[in-house]
Backbone as numpy.savetxt, mean C-alpha at the origin, in Angstrom:
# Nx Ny Nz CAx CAy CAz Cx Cy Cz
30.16 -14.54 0.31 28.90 -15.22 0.54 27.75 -14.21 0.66
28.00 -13.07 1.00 26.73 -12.11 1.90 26.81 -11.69 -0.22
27.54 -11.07 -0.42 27.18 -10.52 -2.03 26.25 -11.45 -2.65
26.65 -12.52 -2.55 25.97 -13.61 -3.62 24.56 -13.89 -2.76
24.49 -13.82 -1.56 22.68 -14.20 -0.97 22.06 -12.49 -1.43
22.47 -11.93 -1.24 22.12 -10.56 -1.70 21.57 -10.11 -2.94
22.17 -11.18 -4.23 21.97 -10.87 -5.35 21.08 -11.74 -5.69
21.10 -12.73 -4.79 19.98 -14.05 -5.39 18.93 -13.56 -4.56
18.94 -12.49 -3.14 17.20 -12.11 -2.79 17.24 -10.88 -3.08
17.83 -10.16 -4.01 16.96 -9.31 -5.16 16.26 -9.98 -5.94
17.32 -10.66 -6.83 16.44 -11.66 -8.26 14.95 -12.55 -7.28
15.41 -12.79 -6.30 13.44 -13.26 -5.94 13.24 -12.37 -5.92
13.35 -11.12 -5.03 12.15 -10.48 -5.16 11.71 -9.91 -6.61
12.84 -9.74 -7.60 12.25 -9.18 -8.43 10.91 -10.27 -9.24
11.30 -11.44 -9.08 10.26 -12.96 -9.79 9.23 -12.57 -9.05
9.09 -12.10 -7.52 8.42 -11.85 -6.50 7.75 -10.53 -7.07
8.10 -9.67 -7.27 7.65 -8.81 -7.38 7.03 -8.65 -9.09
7.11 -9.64 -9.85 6.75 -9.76 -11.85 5.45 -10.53 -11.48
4.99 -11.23 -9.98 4.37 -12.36 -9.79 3.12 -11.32 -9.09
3.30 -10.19 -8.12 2.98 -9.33 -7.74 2.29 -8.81 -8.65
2.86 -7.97 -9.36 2.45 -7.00 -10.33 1.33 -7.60 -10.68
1.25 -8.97 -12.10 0.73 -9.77 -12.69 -1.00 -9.96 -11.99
-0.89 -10.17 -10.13 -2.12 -10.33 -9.76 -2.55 -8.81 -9.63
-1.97 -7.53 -9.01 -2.76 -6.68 -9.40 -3.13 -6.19 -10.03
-1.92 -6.35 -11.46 -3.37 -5.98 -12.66 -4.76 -6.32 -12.96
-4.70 -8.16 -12.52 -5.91 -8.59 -12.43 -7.08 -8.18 -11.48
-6.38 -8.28 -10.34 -7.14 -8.31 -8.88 -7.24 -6.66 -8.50
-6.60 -6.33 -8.27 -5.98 -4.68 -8.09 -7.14 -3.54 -8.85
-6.44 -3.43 -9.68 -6.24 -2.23 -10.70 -8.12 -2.35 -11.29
-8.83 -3.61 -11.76 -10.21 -2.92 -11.84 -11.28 -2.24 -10.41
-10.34 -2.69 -9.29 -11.51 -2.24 -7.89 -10.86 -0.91 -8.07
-9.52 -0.17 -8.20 -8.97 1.22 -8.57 -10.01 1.74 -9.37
-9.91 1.64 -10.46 -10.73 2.47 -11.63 -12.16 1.90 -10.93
-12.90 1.08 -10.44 -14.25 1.29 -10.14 -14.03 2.31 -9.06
-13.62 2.46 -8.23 -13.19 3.44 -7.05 -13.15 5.31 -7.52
-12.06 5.28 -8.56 -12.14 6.15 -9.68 -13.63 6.81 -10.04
-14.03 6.15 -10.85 -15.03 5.91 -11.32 -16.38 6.53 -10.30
-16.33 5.56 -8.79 -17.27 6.41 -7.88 -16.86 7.91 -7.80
-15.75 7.78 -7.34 -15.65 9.27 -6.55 -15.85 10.33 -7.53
-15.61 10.15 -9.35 -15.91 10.81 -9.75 -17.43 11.47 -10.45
-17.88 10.49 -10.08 -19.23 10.91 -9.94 -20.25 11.23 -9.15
-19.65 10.67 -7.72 -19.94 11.91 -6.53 -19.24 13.19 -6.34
-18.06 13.62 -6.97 -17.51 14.79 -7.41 -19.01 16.09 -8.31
-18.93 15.18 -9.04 -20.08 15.45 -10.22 -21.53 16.21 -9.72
-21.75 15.07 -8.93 -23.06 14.99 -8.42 -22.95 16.56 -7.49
-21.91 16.46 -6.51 -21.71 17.61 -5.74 -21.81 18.94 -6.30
-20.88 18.89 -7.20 -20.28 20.60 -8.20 -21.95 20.97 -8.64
-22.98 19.90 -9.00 -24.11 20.03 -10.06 -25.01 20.22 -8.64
-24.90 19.97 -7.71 -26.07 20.23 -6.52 -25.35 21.36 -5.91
-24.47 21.94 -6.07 -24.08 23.02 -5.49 -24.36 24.36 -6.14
-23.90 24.04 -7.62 -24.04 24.69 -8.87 -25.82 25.21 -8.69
-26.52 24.11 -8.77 -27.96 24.55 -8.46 -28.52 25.62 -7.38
-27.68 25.03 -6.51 -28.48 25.76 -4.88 -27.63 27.12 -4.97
-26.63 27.75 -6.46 -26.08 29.40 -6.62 -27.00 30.00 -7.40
-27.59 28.78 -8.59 -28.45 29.47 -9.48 -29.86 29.38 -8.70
-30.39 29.01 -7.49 -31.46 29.41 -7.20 -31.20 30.57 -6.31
-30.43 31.23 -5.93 -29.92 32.07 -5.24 -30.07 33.10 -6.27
-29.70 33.17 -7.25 -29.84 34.16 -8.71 -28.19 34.72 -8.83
-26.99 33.47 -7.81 -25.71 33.83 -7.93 -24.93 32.84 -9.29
-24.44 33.09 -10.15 -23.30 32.54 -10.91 -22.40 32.29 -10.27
-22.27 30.74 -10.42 -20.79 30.50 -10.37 -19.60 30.63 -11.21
-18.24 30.99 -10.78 -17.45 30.94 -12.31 -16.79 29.07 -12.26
-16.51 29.40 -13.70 -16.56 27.84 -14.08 -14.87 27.29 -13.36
-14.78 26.08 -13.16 -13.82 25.42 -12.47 -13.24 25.47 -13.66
-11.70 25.04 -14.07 -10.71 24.69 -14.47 -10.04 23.61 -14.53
-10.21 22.42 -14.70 -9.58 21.61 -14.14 -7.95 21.60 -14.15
-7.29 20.76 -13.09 -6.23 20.71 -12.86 -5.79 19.92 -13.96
-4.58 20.14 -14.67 -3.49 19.37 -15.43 -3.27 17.98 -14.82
-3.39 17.09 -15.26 -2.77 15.85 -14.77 -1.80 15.47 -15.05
-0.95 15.14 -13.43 0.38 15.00 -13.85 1.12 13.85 -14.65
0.71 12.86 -14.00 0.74 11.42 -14.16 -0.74 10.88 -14.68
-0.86 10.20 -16.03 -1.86 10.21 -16.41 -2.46 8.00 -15.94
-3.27 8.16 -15.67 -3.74 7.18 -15.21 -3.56 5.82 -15.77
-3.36 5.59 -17.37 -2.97 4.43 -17.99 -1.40 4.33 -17.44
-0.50 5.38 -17.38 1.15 5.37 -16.65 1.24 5.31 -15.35
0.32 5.52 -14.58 0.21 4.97 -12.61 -0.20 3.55 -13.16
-1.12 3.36 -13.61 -1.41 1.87 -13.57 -0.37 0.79 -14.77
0.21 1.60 -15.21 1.36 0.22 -16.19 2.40 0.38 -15.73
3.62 1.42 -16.06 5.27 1.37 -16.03 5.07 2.04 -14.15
4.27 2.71 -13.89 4.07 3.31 -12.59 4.22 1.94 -11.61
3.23 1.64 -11.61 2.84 -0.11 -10.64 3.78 -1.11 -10.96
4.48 -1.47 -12.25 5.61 -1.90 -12.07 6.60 -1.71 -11.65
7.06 -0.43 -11.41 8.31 -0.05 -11.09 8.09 0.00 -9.70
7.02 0.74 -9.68 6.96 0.91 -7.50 7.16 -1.03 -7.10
6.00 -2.16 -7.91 6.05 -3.13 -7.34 7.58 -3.95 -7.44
8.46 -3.50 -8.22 9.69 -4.35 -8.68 10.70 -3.84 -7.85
10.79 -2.20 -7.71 11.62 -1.76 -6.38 11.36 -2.44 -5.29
10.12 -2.17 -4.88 9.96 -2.61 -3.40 9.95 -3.75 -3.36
9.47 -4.80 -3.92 9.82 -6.22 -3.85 11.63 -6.91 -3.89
12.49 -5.75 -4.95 13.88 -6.44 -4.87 14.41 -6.19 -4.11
13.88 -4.59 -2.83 14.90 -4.22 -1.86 14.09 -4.99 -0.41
12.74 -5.48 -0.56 12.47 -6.50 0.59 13.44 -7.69 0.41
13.58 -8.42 -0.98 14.46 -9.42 -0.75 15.87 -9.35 -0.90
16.70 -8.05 -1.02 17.44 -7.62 -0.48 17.96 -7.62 0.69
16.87 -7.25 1.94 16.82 -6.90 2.91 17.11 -8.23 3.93
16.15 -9.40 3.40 15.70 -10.78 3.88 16.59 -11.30 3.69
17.74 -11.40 2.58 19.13 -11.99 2.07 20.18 -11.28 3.23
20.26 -9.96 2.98 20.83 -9.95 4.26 21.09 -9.80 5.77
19.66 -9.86 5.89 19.10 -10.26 7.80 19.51 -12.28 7.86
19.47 -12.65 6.52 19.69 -14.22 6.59 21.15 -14.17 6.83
21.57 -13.56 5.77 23.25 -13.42 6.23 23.82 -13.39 7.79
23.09 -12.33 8.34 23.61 -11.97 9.46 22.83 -12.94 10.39
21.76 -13.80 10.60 21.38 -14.68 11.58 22.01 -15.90 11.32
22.22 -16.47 9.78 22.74 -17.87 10.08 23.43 -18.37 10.91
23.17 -19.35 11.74 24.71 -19.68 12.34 24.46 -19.53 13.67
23.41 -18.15 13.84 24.00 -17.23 15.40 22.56 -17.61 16.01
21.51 -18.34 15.37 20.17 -18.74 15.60 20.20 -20.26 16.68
20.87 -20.63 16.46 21.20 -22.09 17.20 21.59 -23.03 16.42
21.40 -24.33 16.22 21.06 -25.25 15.16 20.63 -25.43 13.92
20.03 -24.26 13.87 18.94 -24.42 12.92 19.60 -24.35 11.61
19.23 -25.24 10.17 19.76 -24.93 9.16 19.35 -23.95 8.12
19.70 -23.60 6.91 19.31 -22.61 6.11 17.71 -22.26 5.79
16.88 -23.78 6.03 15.89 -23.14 5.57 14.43 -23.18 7.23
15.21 -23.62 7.82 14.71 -23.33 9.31 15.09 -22.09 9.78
15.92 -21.51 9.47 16.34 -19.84 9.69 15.29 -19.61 9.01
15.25 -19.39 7.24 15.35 -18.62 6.87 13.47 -18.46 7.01
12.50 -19.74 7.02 11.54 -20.64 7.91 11.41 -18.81 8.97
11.86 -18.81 9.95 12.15 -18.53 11.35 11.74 -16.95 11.26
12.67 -16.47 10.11 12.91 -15.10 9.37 11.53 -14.45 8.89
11.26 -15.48 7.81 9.56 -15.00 7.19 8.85 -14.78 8.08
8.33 -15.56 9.36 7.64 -16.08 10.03 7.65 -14.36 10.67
8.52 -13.65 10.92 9.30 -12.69 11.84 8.45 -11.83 10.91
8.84 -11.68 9.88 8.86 -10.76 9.31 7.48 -10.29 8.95
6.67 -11.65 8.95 5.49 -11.37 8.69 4.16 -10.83 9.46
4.87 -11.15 11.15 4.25 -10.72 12.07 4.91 -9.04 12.34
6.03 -8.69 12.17 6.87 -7.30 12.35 5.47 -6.01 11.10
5.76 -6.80 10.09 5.64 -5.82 9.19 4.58 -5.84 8.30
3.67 -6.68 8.74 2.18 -6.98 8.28 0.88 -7.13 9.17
1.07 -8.21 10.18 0.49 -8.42 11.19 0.47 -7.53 12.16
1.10 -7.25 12.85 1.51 -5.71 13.93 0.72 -4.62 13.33
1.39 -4.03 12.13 1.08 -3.07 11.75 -0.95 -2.47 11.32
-1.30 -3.90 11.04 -2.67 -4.10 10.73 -3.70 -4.18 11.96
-2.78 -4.84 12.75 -3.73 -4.57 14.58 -3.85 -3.20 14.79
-2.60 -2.66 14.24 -2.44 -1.38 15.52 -3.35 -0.38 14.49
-3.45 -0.08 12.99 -3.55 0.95 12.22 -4.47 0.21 11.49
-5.75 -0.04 11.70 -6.51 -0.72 10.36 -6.68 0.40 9.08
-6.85 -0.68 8.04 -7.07 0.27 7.08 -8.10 1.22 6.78
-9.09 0.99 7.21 -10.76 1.88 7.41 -11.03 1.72 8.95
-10.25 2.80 9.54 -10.52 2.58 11.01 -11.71 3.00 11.21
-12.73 2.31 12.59 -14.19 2.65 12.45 -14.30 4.22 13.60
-15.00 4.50 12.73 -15.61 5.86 13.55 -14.38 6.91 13.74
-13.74 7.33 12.71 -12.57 8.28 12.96 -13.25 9.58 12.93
-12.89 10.67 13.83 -13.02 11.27 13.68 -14.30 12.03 14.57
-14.55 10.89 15.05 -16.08 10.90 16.25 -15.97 11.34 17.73
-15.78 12.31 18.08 -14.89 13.08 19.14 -16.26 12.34 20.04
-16.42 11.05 20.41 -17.38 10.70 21.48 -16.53 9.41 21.61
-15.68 9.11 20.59 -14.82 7.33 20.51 -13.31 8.26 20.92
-13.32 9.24 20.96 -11.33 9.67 21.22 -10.86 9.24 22.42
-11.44 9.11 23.44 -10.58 8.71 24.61 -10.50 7.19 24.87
-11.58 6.09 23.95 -11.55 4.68 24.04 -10.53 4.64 22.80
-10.23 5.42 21.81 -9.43 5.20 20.10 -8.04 5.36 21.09
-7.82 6.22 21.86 -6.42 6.58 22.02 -6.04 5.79 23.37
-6.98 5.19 23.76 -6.68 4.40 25.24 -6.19 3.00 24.36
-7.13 2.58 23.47 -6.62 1.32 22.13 -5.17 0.96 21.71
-4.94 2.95 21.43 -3.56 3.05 20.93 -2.46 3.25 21.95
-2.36 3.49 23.06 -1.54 3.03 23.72 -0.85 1.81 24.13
-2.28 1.01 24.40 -2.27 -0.45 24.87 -1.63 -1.16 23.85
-1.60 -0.80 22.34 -1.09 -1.38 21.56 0.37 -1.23 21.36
């Protein structure tokens, strides 16, 4: 029984994860390349206002090099983003197949899809919700040695 829930919450996640992919190409992947796009032209902007304030100095700079790219940006954003999104999606429902395995039964009453109901619900506060209270993604004022003892009094309490 545990093999066969195992193999059927890979195959979701992998539908889960083809369903995934699909919106961040849409949704995703153009705020990336606009993102791209900024930083490299505040890159730009920098090297060329820096570059200036050597030649008014009457110093030369020597010229940058750029770095080799390893992974080229059309392959992070196609076979790259699929593969990261299709792993991690088949070994979450991997994971969910067999945490279901091991609660059925031992939950009370409840049947397969009131567990499994019970499970998401868990899972979504463990490993999404929690994690987003405690660690926002653009935490405000990092780095502002006047907020460190209210940032780290935050992070305790949490």
């Amino acid at each position: 029984m545990v093999g066969t829930l195992l193999l059927r919450g890979m195959l979701v996640g992998i539908v889960a994860g083809i369903l995934c992919f699909a919106f961040l190409k849409v949704v995703g992947e153009p705020q990336v390349d606009r993102a791209i796009a900024f930083e490299t032209q505040l890159d730009e902007a920098k090297a060329k206002a820096k570059a200036n304030a050597e030649m008014a100095k009457g110093v030369s700079m020597p010229k940058e090099e750029p770095e080799p790219e390893l992974v080229s940006r059309p392959v992070q954003s196609g076979i790259g983003l699929f593969t990261g999104v299709i792993v991690y999606n088949a070994a979450f429902g991997g994971l969910f197949a067999l945490v279901f395995a091991l609660t059925y039964g031992r939950m009370g009453d409840f049947g397969p899809r009131a567990t499994s109901a019970l499970l998401a619900t868990a899972a979504i506060v463990a490993v999404y919700i929690v994690p987003n209270l405690k660690y926002p993604a653009n935490p405000p004022s990092v780095g502002d040695p006047d907020t460190i003892s209210m940032r780290t009094a935050l992070y305790f309490a949490m």
